[in-house]
Coordinates of N, CA and C in Angstrom, one line a residue:
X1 N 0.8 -1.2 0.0 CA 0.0 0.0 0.0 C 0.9 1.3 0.0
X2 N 0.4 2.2 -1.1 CA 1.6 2.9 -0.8 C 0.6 4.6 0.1
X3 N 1.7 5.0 0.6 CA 1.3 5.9 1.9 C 1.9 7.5 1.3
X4 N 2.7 7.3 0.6 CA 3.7 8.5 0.7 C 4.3 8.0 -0.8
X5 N 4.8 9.9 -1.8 CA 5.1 10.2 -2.8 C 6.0 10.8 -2.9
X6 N 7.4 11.1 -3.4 CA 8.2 12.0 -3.1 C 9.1 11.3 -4.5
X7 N 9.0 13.0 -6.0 CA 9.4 12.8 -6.9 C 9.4 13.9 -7.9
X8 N 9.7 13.9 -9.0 CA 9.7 14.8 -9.9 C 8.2 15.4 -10.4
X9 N 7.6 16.4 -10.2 CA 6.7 16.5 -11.1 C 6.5 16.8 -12.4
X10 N 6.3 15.8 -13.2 CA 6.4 15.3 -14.7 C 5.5 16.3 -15.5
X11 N 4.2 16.2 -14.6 CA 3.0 16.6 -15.6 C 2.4 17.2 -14.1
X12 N 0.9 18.2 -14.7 CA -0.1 18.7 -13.3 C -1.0 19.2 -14.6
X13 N -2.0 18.3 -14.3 CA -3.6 19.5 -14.7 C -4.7 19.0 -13.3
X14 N -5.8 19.8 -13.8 CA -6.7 19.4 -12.6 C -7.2 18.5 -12.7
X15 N -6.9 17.2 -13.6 CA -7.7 16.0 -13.2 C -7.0 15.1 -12.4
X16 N -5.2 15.1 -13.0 CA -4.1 14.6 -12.4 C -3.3 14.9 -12.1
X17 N -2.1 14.5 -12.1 CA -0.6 14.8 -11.9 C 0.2 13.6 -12.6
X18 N 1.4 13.6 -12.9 CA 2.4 12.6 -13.0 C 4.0 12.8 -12.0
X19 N 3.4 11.8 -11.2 CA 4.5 12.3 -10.1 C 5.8 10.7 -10.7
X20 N 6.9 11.4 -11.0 CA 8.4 10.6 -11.7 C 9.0 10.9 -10.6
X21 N 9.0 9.2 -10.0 CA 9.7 8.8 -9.0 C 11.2 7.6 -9.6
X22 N 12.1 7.8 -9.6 CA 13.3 7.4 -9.6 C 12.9 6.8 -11.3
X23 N 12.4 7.3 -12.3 CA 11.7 6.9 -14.0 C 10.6 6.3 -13.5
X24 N 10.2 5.9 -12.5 CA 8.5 5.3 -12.5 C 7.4 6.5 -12.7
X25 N 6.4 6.2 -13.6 CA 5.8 7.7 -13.3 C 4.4 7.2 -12.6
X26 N 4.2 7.8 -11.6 CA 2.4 7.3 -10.9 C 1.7 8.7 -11.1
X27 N 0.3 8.0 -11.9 CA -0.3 8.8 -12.0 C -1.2 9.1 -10.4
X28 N -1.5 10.3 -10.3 CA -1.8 10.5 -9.1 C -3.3 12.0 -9.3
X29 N -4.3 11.3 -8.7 CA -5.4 12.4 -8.7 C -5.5 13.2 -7.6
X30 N -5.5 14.4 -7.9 CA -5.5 15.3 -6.6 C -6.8 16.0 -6.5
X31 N -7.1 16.7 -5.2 CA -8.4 17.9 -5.3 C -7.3 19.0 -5.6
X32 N -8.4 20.3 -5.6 CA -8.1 21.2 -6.2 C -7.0 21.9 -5.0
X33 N -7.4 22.0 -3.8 CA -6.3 22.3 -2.5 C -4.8 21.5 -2.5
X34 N -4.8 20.6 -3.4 CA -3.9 20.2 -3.5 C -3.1 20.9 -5.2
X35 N -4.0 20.8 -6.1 CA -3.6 21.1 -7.1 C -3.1 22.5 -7.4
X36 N -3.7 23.2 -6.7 CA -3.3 25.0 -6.1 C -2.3 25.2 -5.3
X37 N -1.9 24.1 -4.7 CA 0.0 24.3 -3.4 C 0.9 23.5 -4.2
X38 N 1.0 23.1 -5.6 CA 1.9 22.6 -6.5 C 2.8 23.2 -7.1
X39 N 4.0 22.7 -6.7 CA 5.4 23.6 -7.6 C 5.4 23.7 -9.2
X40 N 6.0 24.4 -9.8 CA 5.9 24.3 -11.5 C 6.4 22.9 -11.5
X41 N 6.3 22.3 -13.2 CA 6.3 21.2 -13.4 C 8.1 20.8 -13.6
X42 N 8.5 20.0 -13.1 CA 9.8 20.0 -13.2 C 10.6 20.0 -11.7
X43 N 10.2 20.5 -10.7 CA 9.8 20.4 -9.4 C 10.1 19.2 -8.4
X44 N 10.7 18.7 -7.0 CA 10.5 17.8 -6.4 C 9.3 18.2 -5.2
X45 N 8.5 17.1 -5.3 CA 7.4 16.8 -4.4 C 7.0 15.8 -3.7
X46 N 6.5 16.2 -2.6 CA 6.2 15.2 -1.9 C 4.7 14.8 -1.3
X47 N 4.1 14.2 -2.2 CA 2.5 13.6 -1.6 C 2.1 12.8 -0.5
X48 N 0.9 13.1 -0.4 CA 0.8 11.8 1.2 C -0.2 11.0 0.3
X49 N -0.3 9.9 0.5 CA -1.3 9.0 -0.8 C -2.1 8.0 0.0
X50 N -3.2 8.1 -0.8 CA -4.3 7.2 -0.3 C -4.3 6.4 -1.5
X51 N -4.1 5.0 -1.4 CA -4.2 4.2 -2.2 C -5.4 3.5 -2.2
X52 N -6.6 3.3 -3.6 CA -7.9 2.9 -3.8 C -7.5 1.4 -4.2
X53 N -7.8 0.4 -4.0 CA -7.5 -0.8 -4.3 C -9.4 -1.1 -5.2
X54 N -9.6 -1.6 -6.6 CA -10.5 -2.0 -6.9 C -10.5 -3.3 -7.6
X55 N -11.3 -4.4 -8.0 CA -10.9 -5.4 -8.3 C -10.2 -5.5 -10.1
X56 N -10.3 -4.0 -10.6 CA -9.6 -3.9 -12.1 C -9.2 -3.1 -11.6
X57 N -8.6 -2.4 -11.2 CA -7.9 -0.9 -10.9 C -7.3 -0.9 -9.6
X58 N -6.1 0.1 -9.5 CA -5.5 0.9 -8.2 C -5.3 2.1 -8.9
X59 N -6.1 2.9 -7.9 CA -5.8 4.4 -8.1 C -5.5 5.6 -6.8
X60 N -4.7 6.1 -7.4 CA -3.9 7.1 -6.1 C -4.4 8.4 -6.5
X61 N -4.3 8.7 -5.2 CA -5.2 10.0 -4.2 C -4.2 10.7 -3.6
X62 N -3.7 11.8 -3.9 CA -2.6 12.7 -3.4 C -3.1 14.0 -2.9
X63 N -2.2 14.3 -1.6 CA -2.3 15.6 -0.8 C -1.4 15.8 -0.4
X64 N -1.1 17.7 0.0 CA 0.2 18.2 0.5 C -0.2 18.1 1.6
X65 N -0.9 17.8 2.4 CA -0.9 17.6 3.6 C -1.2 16.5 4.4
X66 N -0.8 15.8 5.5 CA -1.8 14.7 6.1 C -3.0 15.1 6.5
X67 N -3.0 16.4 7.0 CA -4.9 17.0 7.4 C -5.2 16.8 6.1
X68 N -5.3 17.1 4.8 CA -6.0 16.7 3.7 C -6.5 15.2 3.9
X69 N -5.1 14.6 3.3 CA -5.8 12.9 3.6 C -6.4 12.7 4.5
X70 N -6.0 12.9 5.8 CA -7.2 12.4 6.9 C -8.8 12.7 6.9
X71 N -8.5 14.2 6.1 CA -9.9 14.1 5.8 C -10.7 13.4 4.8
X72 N -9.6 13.2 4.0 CA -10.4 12.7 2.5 C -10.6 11.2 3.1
X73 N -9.7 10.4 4.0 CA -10.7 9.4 4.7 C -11.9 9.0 5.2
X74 N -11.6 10.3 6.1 CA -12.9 10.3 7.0 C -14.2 10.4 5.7
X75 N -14.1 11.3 4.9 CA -15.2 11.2 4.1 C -15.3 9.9 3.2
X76 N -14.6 9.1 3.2 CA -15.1 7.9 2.8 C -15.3 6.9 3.7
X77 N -15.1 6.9 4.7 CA -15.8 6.3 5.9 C -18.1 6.5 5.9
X78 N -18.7 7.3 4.7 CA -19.7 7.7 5.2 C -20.3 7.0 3.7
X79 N -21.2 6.4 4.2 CA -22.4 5.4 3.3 C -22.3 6.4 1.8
X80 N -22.0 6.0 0.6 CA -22.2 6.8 -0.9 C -21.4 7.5 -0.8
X81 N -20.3 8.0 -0.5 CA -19.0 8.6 -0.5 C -18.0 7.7 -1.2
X82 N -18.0 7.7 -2.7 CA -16.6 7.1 -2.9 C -15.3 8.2 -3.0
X83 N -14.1 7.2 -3.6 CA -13.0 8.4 -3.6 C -13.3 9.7 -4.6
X84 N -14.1 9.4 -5.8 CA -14.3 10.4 -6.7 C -14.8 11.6 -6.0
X85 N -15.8 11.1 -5.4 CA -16.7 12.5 -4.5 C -16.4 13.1 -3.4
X86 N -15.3 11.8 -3.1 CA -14.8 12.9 -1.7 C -13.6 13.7 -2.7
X87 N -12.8 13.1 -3.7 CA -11.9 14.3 -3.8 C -12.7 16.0 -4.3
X88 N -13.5 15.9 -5.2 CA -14.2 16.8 -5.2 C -14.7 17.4 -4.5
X89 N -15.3 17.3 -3.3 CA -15.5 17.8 -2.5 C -14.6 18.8 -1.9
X90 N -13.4 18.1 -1.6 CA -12.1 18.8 -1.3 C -11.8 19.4 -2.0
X91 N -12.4 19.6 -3.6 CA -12.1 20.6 -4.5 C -13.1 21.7 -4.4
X92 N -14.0 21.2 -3.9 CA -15.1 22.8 -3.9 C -14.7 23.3 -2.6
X93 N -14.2 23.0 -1.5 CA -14.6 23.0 -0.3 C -13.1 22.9 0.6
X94 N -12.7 24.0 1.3 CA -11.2 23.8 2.1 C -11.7 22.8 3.3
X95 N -10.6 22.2 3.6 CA -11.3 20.9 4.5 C -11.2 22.1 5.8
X96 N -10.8 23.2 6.2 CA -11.0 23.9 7.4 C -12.6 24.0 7.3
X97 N -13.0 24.5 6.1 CA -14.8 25.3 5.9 C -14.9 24.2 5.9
X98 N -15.1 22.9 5.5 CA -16.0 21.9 5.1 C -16.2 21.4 7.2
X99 N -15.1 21.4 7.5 CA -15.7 20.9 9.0 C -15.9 22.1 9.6
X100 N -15.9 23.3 9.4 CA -16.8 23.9 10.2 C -18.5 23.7 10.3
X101 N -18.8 23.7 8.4 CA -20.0 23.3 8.2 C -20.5 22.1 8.4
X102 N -19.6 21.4 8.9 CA -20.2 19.4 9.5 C -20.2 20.1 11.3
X103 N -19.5 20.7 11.8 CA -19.9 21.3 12.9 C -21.0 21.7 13.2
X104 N -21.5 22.7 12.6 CA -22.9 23.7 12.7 C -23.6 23.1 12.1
X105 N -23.6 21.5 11.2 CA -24.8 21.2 10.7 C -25.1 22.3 9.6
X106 N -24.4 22.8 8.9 CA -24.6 23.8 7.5 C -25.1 22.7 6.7
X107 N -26.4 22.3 6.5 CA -27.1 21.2 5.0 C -27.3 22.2 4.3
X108 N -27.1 23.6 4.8 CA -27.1 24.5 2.9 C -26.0 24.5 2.1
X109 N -25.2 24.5 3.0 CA -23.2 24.8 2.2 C -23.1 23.8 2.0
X110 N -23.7 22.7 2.8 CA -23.1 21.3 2.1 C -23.3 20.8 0.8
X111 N -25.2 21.1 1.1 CA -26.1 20.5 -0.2 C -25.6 21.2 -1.6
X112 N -24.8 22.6 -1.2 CA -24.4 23.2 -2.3 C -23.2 22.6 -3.2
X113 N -22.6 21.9 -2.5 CA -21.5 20.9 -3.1 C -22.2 20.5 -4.6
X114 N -21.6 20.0 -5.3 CA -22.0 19.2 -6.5 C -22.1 17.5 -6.5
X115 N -22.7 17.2 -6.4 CA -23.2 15.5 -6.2 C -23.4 15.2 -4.7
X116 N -23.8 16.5 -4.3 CA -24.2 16.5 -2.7 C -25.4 16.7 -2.4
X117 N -26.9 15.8 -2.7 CA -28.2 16.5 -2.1 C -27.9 16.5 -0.9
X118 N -29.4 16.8 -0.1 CA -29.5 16.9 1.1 C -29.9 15.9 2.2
X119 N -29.8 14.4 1.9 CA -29.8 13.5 2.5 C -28.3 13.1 2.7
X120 N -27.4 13.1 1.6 CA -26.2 12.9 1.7 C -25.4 14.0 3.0
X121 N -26.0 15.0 2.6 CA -25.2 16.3 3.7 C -25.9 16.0 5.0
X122 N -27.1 15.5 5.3 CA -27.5 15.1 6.4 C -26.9 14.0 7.1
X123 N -26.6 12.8 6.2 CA -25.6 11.6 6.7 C -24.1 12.3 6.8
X124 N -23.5 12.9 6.2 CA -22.3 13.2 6.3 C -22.1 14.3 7.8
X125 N -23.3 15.3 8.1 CA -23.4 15.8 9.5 C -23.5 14.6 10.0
X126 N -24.1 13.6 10.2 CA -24.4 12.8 11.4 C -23.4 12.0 11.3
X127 N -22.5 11.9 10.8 CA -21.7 10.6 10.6 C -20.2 11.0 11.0
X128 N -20.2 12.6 10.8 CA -19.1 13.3 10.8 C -18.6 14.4 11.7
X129 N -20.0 15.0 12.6 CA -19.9 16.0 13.1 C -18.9 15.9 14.4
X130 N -18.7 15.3 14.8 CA -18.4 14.6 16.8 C -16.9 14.6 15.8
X131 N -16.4 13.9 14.7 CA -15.0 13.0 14.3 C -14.4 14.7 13.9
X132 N -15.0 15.8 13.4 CA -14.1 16.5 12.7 C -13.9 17.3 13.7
X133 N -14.8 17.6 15.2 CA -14.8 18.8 16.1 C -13.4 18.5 16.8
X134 N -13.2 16.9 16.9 CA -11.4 16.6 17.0 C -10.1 16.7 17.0
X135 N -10.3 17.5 15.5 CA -10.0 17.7 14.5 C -9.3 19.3 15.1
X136 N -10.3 20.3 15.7 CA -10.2 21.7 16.3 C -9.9 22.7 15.1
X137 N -10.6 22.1 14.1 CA -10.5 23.1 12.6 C -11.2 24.3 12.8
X138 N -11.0 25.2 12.0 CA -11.4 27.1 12.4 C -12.1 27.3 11.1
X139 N -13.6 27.2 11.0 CA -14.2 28.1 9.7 C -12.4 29.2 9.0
X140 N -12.9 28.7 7.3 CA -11.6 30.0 6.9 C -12.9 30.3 5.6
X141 N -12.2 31.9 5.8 CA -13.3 32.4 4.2 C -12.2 33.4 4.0
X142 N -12.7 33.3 2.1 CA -11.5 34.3 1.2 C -12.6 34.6 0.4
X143 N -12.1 35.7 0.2 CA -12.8 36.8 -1.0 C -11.7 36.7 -2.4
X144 N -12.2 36.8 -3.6 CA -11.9 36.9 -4.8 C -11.2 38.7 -5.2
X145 N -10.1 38.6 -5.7 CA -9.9 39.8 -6.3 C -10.4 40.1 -7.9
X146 N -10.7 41.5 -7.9 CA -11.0 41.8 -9.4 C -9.7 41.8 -10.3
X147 N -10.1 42.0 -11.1 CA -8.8 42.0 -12.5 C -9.1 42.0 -14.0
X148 N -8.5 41.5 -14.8 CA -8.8 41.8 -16.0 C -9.2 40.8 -17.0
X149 N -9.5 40.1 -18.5 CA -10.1 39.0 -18.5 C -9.1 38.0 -18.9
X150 N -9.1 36.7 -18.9 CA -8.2 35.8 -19.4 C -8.4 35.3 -20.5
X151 N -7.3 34.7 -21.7 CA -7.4 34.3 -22.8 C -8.6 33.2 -23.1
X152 N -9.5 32.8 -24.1 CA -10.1 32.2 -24.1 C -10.0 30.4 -23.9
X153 N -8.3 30.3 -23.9 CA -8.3 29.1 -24.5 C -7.8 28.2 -22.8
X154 N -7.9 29.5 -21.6 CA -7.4 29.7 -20.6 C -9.0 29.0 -19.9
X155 N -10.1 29.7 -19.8 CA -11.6 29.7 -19.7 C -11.7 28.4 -20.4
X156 N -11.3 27.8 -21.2 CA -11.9 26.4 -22.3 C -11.3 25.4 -20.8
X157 N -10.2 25.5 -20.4 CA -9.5 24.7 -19.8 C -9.9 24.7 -18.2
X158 N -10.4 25.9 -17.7 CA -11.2 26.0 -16.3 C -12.5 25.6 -16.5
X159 N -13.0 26.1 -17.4 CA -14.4 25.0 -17.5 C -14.4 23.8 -17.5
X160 N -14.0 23.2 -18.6 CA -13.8 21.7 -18.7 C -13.8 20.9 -16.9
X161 N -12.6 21.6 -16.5 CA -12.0 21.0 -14.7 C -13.5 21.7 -14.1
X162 N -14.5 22.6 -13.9 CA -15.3 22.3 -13.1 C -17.0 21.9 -13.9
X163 N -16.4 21.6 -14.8 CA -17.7 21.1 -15.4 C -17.4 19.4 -15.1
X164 N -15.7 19.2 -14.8 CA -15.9 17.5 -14.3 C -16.3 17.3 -13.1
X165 N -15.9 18.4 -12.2 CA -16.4 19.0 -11.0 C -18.0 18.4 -10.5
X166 N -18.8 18.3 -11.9 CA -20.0 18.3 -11.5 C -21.3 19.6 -11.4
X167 N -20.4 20.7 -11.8 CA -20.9 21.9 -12.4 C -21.7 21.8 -13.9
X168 N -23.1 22.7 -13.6 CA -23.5 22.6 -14.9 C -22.6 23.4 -15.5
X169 N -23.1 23.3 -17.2 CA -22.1 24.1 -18.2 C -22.8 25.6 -18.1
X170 N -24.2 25.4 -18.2 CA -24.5 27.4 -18.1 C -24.2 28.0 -16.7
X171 N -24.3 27.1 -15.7 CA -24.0 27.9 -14.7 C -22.0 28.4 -14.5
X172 N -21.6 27.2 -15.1 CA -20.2 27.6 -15.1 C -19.9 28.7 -16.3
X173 N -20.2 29.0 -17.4 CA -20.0 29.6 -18.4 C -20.2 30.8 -17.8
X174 N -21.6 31.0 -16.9 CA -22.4 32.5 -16.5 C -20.9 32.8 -15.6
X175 N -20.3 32.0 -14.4 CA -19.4 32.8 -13.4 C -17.9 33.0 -14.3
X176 N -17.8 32.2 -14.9 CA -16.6 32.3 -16.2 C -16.4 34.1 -16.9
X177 N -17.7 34.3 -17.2 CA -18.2 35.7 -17.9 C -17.8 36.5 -17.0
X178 N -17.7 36.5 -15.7 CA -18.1 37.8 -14.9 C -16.6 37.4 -14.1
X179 N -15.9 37.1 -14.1 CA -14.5 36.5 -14.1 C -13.3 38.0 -15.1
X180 N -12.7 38.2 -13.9 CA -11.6 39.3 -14.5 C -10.1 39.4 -13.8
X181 N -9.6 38.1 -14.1 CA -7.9 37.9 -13.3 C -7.3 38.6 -14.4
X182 N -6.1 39.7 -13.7 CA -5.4 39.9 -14.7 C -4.9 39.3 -15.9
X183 N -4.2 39.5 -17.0 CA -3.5 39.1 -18.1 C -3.0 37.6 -18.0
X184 N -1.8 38.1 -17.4 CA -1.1 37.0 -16.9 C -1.5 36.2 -15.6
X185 N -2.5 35.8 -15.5 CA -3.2 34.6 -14.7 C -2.9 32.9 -14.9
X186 N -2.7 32.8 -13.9 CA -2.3 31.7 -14.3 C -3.6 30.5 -13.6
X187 N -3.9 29.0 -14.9 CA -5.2 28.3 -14.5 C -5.5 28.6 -13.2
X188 N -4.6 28.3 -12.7 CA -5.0 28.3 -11.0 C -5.4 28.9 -10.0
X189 N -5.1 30.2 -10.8 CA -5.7 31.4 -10.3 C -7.4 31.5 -10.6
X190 N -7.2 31.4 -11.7 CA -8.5 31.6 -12.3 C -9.9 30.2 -11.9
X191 N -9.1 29.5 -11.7 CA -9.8 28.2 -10.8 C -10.8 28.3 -9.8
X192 N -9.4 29.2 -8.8 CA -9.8 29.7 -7.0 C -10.5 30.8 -7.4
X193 N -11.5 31.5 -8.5 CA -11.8 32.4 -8.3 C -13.4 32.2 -8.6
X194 N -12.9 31.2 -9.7 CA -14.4 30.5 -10.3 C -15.0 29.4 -8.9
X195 N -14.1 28.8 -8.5 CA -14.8 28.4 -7.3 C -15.4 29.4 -6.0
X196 N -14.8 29.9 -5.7 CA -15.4 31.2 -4.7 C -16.5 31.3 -4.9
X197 N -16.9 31.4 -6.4 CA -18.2 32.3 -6.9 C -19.0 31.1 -6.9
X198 N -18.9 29.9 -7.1 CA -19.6 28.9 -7.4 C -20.0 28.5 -6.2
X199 N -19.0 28.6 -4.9 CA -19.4 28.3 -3.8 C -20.5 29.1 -2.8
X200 N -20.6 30.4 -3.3 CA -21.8 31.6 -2.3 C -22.7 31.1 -2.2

């Protein structure tokens, strides 16, 4: 089982990574809190990994932190939570905010997730609330800066990543439009900005 990654970074978009450990390359899926604290490509890294064992597949789950993983556990510990939707989650949602709202029982912020109704965020409060207060995580909130618009071929590539997200296309297109990172923005930027907005 492997636990831990520490290697070249070969490749990074938002669906994966190619982390080139001594010529092995492992593909590795991150959330977006992970994919936002990544060095340029070319880079040594080191991941903490949740290995998915399935009876045709092994697939890896990477975080810069162990608070990440530990949480992206804990959320598969909870009935209809596979790895796909917990990493997502972690992509709409910092695991500090996400357990504050399993704290207070927020079923609005939750249900707002994408493949999160409100039965799901009601199991995930009950199943999770007591495990993450533990935890002694602090509500965090960021505000978006204005700026100027990005190339289009910049927006083709942020869409796509929160339309796998689970984002509809008009509702992502509409926050895309009203979207103004300076020139030189880079995806990532423009990511964290489209998420903000998607998250209110």
């Amino acid at each position: 089982m492997i636990a831990l990654l520490t290697g070249r970074l070969a490749h990074k978009s938002p669906e994966a990574i190619v982390l080139d450990v001594n010529g092995v390359g492992y593909r590795v899926q991150v959330p977006f809190s992970t994919y936002f604290d990544l060095p340029a490509e070319g880079a040594n890294v080191t991941l903490h990994i949740h290995t998915h064992v399935k009876e045709d597949a092994i697939h890896l789950f990477g975080f810069r932190t162990p608070l990440e993983k530990q949480f992206f556990q804990l959320l598969l510990t909870v009935s209809g939570i596979g790895p796909k939707l917990g990493r997502d989650i972690l992509s709409n949602v910092q695991a500090e905010e996400l357990a504050g709202a399993l704290a207070r029982g927020d079923l609005a912020r939750l249900s707002a997730i994408p493949g999160i109704g409100k039965k799901t965020a009601e199991r995930l409060v009950l199943e999770l609330r007591e495990k993450v207060k533990k935890l002694g995580l602090e509500l965090s909130t960021q505000t978006a800066a204005p700026g100027r618009a990005p190339d289009s071929g910049l927006l083709d590539d942020v869409a796509s990543a929160l339309i796998n997200l689970g984002y509809k296309e008009t509702l992502v297109t509409k926050v895309l439009a009203e979207l103004a990172p300076p020139d030189d923005t880079q995806m990532e930027a423009v990511l964290k900005q489209a998420l903000k907005r998607l998250m209110r």
